[in-house]
Amino acid sequence: DGGITQSPKYLFRKEGQNVTLSCEQNLNHDAMYWYRQDPGQGLRLIYYSQIVNDFQKGDIAEGYSVSREKKESFPLTVTSAQKNPTAFYLCASSIQRDTEAFFGQGTRLTVV
Amino acid sequence: QKEVEQNSGPLSVPEGAIASLNCTYSDRGSQSFFWYRQYSGKSPELIMSIYSNGDKEDGRFTAQLNKASQYVSLLIRDSQPSDSATYLCAVKEGFQKLVFGTGTRLLVSP
């Protein structure tokens, strides 16, 4: 069953902690993306990657880090430097650089 | 200037009417354009992709692209209450960066 899997679905973090959000795809897609969505807002690009071991900052990369050690995996770490991390985080992937992207079910992160 | 702009709405239409959603973008070099639908609390799902000037039809949906005017639109014919959602316009900039608008909320009343 092919698709994009994000885990966990809900995540609670204490202030000052780093947390890592998982994104795995078995679609053999080259490109992967991380977006953040705040209530009533659109999607803002955090990081994206076109190939293994390479990634670029998006519009709001500060306080976040990523890795792309395997084609199927693109984990996102929300560091303590991110001052307002509570949001809905969405991972997406696409087969080629100019084709449509498909999304995972998202991770809702809340700072407590 | 925002890279991808949409009217936030809400756009209210009666059941059976045509809903027209619009989007403008700033990067003239963009070649790939997408419409996504997002229900509250859910992740976006792809509705249409369009790459060439003109119209592209898929069932009740028609995407329209005008690169000279940097304008993309989505028409939904015979709107149904189940179409009530937020519609996101997305543009692939530089063949890598996928940028979204803030979305237009559509309300279809029975």
XYZ file of C-alpha atoms in Angstrom, chain B residues 23-68:
46
model
C -5.186 32.783 -8.067
C -2.380 35.066 -9.237
C 1.356 34.400 -9.007
C 4.474 36.520 -9.244
C 7.161 34.236 -10.736
C 6.934 34.538 -14.536
C 9.164 31.497 -14.954
C 6.730 29.141 -13.232
C 5.618 26.231 -15.388
C 3.561 24.011 -13.092
C 0.330 24.907 -11.322
C -1.880 22.931 -8.972
C -5.170 23.126 -7.122
C -5.631 21.335 -3.814
C -8.699 20.901 -1.644
C -8.352 20.875 2.126
C -11.106 19.929 4.550
C -10.882 21.303 8.065
C -8.287 19.433 10.108
C -7.136 17.325 7.165
C -4.187 17.428 4.800
C -4.514 18.878 1.277
C -5.546 16.586 -1.560
C -4.704 17.236 -5.195
C -7.610 18.137 -7.465
C -6.010 19.386 -10.662
C -2.648 20.091 -12.215
C -2.154 22.315 -15.253
C 0.991 23.074 -17.201
C -0.128 24.733 -20.464
C -2.148 27.826 -21.257
C -5.850 27.196 -21.683
C -8.409 24.987 -20.010
C -8.136 21.514 -18.535
C -11.291 19.663 -17.555
C -11.717 16.751 -15.165
C -15.287 15.873 -14.291
C -16.922 18.854 -12.604
C -13.616 20.698 -12.316
C -11.977 22.957 -14.896
C -8.595 24.583 -14.382
C -7.697 27.610 -16.469
C -4.190 28.992 -16.958
C -3.076 32.281 -18.476
C 0.697 32.641 -18.168
C 0.767 36.080 -19.801
